[in-house]
Short mmCIF file of C-alpha atoms and ligand atoms in Angstrom, two decimals:
data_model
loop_
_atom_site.label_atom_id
_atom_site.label_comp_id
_atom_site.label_asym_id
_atom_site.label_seq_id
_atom_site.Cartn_x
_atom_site.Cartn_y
_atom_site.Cartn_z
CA UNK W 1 -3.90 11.99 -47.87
CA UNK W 2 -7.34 13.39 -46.80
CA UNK W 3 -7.87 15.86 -43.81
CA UNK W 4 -10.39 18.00 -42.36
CA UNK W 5 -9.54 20.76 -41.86
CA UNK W 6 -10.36 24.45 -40.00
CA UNK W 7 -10.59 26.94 -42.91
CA UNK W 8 -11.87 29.64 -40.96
CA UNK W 9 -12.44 29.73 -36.95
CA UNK W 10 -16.67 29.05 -36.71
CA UNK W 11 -17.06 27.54 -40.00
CA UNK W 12 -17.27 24.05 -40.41
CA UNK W 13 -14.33 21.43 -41.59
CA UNK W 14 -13.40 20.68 -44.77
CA UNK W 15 -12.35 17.68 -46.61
CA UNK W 16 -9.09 18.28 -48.11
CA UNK W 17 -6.65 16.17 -50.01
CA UNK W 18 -3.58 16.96 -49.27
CA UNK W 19 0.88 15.86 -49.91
CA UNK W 20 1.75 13.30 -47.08
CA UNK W 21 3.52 15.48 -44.62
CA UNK W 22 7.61 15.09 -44.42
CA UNK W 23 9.19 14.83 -41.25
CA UNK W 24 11.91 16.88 -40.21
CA UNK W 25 14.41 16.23 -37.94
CA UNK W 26 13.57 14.80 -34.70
CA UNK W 27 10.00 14.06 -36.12
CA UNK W 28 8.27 11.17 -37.20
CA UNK W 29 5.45 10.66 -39.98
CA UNK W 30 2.65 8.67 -38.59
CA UNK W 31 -0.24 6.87 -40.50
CA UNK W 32 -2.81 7.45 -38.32
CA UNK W 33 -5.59 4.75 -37.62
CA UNK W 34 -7.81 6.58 -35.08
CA UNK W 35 -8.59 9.77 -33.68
CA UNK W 36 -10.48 10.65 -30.73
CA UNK W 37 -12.91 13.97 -31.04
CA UNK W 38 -12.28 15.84 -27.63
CA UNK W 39 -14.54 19.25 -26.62
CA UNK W 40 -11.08 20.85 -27.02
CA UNK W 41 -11.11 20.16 -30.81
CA UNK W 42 -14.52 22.44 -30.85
CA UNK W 43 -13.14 25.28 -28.60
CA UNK W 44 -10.54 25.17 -31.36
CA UNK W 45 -12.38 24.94 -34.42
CA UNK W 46 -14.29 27.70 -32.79
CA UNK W 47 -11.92 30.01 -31.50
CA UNK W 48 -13.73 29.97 -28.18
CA UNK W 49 -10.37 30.91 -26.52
CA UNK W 50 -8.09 33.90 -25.30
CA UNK W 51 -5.28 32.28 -27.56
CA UNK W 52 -6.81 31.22 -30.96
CA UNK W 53 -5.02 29.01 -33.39
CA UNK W 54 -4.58 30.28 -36.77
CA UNK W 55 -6.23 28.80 -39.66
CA UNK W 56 -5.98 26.81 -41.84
CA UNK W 57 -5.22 24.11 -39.31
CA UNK W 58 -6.26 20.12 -38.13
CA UNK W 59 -7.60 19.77 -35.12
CA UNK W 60 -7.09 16.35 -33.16
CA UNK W 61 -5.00 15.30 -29.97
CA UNK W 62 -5.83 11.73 -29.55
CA UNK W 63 -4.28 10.52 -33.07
CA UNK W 64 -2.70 7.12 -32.62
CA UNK W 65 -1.06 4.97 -35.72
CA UNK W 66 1.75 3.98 -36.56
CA UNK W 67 5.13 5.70 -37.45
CA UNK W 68 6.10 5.13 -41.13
CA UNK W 69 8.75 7.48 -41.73
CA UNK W 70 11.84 8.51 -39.26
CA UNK W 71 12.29 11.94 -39.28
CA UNK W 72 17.04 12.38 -39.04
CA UNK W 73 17.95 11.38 -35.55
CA UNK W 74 15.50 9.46 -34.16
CA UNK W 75 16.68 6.36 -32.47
CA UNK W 76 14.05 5.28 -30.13
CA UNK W 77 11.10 4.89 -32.11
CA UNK W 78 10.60 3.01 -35.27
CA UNK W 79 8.89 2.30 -38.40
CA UNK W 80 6.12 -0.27 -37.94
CA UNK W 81 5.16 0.74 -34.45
CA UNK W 82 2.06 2.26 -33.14
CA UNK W 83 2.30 5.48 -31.14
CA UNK W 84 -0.22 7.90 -29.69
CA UNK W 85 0.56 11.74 -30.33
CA UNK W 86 -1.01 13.62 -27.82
CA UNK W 87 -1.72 17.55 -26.95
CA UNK W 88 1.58 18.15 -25.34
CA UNK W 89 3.18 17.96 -28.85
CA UNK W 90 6.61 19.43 -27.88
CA UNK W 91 8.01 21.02 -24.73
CA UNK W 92 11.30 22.73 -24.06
CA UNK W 93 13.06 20.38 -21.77
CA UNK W 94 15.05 23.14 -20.15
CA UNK W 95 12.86 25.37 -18.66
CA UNK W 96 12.05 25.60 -14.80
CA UNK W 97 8.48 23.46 -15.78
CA UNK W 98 10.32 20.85 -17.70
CA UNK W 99 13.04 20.25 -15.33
CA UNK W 100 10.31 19.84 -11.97
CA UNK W 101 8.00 17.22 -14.15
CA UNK W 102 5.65 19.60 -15.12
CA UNK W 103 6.36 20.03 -18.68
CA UNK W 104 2.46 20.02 -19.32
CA UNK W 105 3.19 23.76 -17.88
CA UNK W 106 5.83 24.44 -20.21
CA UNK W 107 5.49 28.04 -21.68
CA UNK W 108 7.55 26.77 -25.27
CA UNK W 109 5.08 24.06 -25.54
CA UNK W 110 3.76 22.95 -28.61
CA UNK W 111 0.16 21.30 -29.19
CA UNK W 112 -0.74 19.55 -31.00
CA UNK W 113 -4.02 20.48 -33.37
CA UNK W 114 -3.73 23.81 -32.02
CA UNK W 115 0.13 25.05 -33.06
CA UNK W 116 0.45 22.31 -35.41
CA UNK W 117 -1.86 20.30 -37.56
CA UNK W 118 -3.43 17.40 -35.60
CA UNK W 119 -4.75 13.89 -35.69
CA UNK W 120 -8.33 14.38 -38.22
CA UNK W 121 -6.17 13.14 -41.23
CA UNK W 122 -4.81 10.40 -42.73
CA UNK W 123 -1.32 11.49 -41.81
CA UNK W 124 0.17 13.60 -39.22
CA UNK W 125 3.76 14.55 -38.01
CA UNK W 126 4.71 14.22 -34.55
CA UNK W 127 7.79 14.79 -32.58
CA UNK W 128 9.10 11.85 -31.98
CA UNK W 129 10.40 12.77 -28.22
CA UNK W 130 6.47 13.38 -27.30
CA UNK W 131 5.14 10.32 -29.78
CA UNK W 132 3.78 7.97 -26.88
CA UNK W 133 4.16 4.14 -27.82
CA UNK W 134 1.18 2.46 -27.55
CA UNK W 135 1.90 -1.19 -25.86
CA UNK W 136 0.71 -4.16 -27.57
CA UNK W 137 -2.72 -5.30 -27.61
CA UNK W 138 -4.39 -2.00 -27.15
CA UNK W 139 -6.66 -1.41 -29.43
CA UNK W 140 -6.06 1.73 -31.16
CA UNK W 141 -9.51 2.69 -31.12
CA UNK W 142 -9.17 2.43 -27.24
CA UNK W 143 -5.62 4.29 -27.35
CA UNK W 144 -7.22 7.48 -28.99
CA UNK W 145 -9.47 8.49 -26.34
CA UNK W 146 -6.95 7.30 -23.72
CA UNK W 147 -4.40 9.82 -25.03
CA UNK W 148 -6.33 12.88 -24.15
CA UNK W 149 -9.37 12.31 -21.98
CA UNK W 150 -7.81 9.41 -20.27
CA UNK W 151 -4.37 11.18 -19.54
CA UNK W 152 -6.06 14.47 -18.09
CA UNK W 153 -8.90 12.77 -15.85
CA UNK W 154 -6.20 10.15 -14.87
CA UNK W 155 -4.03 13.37 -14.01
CA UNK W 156 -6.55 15.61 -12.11
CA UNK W 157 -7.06 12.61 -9.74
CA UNK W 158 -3.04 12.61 -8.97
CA UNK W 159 -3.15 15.86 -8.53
CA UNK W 160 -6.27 15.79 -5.88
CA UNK W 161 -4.32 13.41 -3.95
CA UNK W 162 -7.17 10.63 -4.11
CA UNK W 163 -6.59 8.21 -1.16
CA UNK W 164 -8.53 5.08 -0.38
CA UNK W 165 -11.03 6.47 2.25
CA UNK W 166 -11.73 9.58 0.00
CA UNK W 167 -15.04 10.56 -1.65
CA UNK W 168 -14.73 11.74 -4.90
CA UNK W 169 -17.23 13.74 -6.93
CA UNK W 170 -16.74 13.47 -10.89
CA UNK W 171 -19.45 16.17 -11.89
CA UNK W 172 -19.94 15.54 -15.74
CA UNK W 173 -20.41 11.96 -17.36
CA UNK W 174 -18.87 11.89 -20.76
CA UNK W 175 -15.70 11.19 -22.63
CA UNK W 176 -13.63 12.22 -19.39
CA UNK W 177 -16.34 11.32 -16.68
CA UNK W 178 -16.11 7.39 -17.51
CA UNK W 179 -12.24 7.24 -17.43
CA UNK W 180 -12.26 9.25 -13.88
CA UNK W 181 -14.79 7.14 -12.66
CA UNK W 182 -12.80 3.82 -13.53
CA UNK W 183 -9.35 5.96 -12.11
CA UNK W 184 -11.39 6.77 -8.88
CA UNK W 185 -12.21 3.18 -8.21
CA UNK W 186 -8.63 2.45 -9.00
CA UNK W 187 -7.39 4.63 -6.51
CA UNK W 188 -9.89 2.81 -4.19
CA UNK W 189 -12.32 6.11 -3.29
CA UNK W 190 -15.91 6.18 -3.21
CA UNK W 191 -17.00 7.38 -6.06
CA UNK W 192 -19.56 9.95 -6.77
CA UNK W 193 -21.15 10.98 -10.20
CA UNK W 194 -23.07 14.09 -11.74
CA UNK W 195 -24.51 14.17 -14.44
CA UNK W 196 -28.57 15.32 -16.19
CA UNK W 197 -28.45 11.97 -18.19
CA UNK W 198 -30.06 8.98 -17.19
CA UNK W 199 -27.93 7.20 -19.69
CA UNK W 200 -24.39 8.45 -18.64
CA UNK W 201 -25.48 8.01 -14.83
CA UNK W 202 -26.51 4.76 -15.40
CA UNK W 203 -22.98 3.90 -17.21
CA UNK W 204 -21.34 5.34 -14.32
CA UNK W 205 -22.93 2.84 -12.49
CA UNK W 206 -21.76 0.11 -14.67
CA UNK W 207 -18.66 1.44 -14.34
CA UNK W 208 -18.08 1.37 -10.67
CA UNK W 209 -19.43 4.59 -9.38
CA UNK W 210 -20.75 4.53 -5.56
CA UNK W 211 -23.06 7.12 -5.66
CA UNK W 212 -25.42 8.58 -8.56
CA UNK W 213 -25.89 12.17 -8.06
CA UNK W 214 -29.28 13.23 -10.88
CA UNK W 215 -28.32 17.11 -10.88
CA UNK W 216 -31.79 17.88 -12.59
CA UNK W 217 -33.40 15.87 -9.59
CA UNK W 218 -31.86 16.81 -6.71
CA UNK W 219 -28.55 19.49 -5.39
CA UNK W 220 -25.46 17.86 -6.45
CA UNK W 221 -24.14 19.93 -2.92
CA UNK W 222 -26.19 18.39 -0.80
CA UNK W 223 -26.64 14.98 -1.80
CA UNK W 224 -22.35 15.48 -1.32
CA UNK W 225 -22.69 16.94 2.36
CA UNK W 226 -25.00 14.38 3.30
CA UNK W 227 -22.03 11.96 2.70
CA UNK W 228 -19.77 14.15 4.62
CA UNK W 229 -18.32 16.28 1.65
CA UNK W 230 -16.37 15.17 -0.51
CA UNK W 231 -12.60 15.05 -0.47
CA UNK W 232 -11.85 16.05 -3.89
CA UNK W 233 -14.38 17.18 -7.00
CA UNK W 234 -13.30 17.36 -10.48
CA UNK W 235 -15.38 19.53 -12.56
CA UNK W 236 -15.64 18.02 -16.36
CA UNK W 237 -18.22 19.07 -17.79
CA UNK W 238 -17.84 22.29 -19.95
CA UNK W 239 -20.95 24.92 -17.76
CA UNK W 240 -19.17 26.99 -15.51
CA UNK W 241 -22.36 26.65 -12.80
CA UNK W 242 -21.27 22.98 -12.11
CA UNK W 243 -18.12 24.44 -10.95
CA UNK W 244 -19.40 26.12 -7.94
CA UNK W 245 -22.10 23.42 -7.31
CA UNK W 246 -19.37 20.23 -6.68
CA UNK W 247 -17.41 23.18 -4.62
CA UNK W 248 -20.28 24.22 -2.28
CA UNK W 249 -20.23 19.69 -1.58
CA UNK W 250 -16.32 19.66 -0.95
CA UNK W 251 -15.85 18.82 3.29
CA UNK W 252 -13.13 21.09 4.72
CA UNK W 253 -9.72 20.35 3.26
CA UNK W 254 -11.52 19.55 0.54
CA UNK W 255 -10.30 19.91 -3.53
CA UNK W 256 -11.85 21.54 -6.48
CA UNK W 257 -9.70 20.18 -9.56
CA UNK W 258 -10.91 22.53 -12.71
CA UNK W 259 -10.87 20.77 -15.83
CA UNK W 260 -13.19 21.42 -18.10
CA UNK W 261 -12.68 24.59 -20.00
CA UNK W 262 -15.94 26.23 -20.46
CA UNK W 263 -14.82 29.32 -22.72
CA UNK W 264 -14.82 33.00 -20.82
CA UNK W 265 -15.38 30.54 -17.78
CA UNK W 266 -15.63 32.56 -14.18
CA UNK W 267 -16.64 30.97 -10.81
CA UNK W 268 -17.66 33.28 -8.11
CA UNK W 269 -15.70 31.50 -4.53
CA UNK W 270 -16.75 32.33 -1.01
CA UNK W 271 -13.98 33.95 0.61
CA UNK W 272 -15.13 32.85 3.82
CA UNK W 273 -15.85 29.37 3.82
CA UNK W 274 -12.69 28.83 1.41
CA UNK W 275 -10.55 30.28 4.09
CA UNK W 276 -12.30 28.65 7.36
CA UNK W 277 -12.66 25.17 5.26
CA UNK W 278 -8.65 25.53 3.77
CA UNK W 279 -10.10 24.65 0.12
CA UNK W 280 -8.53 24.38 -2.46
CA UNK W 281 -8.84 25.17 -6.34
CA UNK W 282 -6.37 23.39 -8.47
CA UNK W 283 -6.21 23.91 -12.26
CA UNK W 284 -5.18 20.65 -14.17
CA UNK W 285 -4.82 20.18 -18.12
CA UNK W 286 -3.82 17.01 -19.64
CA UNK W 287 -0.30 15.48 -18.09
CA UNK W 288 2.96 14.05 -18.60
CA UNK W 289 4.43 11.38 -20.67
CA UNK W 290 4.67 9.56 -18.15
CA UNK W 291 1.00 10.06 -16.77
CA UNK W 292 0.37 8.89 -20.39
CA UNK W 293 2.43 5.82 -20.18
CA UNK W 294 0.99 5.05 -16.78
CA UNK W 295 -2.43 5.44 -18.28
CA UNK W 296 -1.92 2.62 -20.98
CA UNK W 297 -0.29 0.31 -19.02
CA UNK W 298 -3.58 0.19 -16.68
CA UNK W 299 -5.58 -0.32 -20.07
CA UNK W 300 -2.96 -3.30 -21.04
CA UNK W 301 -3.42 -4.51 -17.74
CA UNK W 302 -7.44 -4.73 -18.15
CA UNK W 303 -7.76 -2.61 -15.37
CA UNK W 304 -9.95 0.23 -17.77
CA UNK W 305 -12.97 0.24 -20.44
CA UNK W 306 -12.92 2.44 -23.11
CA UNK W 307 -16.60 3.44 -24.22
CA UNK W 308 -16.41 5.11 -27.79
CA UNK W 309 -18.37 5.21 -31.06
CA UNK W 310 -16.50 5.53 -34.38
CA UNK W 311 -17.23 7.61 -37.06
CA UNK W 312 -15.56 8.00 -40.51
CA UNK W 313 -13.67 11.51 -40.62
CA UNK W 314 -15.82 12.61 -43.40
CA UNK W 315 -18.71 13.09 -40.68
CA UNK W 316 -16.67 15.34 -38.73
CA UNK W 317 -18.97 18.29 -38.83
CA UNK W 318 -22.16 16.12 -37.89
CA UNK W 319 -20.25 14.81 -34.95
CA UNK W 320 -18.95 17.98 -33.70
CA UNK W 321 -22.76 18.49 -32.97
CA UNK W 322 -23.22 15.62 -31.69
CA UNK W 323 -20.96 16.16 -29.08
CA UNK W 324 -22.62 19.92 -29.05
CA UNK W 325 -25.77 18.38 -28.25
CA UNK W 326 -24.31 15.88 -25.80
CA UNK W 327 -25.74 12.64 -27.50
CA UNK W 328 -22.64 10.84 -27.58
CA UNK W 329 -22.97 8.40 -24.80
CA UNK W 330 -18.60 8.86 -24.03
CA UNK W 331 -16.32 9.29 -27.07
CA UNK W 332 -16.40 9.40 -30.72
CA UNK W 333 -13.23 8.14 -32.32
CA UNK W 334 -12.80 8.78 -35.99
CA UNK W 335 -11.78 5.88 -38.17
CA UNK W 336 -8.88 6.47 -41.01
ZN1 ZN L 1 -8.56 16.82 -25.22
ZN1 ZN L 2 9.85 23.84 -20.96
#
């Protein structure tokens, strides 16, 4: 089966034949049809961050196919159906995080195309516990970008607290921005979105969003305070700056949900205000299973678009700067 696959942390992918991967026990071997390319993939590739993963290694957390072998012991899934296996590859399931339903905070965690070879191949293991079935009718292409940047935008939003008479401020436009537009509007909230593209502000529009906010135009703070503040912002895109800008335009009670993971990312916070206004700053990466499984039964229900361009995996490197050069209009999905 081919891969691509990091050789050395900077350098770009190769194409690599390699032996179908065996499952072990509890796992499952899954033929994967499509694989979304999330910024996260770079950082790894990369080694943008404090805790690199060690090469040689596939990246890839939005793989979805379907299982073809059953690893001894599993009972719940089988061979034939489609599955999505996400970053949360493997958790403990015992430790204080796992037991309160935050197992995305588990320190034993496992993820997936970081600690263990991801979805840019042909083939992948998963463990079957964390495999998330995809219902029917979803298209896979549609799954793969659900499993990661649908899951964590879908998340950040719970964890905000959005409420029907909320303004929201999605600062960033792209793979995530779309999907937390579409979960905003779901969530009933007015919906505000950043971005420096004409094209990805215009498909926010198209996608439901209240208010376009041009950041190279006009102060994405202001144009917020001028509609009272907003409730809750959650910063996507991966430049630290936008960070403090959607913070200055929170109102007081107001919510900064971090998301994006610029790398060596600091924000500078005014004690003051933060204090006097009771902000808050919430970090928020990816979510549960269950956020997952909430997240595809809104797609089944026709309740969410998917905007993606596929790609065959052998153009991995040329999409990886693509996405660098933020030309991709929302998500690139590779093809197998
Ligand atoms: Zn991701
Ligand atoms: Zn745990």
């Amino acid at each position: 089966m081919k891969a691509a696959v990091v050789k050395a942390l900077g350098e770009p992918l190769v194409i690599e034949e390699r032996p179908d991967p065996v499952p072990g026990p509890g796992q499952v071997r899954v033929r994967v049809e499509a694989s979304g390319l999330c910024h996260t993939d770079i950082h790894a590739a990369h080694g943008d961050w404090p805790v690199q993963p060690a090469p040689p290694f596939v990246p890839g957390h939005e793989g979805v196919g379907i299982v073809e072998e059953l690893g001894d012991g599993v009972a719940h899934l089988s061979v034939g159906q489609r599955v999505a296996v996400p970053w949360l590859g493997w958790a403990c399931g015992h430790c204080e995080h796992c037991l309160t339903g935050w197992e995305t905070l588990c320190e034993k965690q496992v993820n997936t195309g970081y600690g263990v070879d991801g979805g840019y191949a042909e083939k992948m293991l998963a463990h079957a516990d964390f495999a998330q079935p995809v219902p029917d009718g979803i298209d896979p292409r549609e799954a793969a970008p659900l499993t990661c940047a649908g899951v964590t935008t879908y998340k950040a939003l719970k964890v905000a607290g959005v409420g029907p008479a909320d303004l929201v401020a999605i600062s960033g436009i792209g793979g995530l921005g779309h999907l937390a537009v579409q979960y905003g509007k779901i969530a009933c909230a007015t919906v505000a979105a950043i971005d420096i593209s004409d094209e990805k502000l215009q498909l926010a529009a198209d996608l439901g969003a209240d208010i376009l906010i041009d950041a190279r135009k006009e102060d994405p703070a202001a144009v917020l305070q001028s509609h009272g503040g907003a409730h809750a912002a959650l910063a996507l895109a991966v430049n630290e700056e936008t960070f403090a800008t959607v913070f200055a335009g929170l109102r007081r009670g107001g919510k900064l949900v971090m998301v994006a993971l610029p790398a060596d990312g600091i924000i500078q916070i005014p004690v003051f205000s933060t204090v006097l206004g009771g902000t808050s700053v919430i970090g928020s990466i990816v979510g549960t299973r269950q956020d997952l499984a909430e997240v595809f039964q809104l797609h089944a229900a026709g309740r969410t678009r998917v905007i993606y361009e596929t790609r065959p995996l052998t153009s991995v490197n040329e999409s990886i700067d693509e996405v660098l050069k933020g030309t991709v209009k929302a998500r690139i999905v590779f093809e197998m």
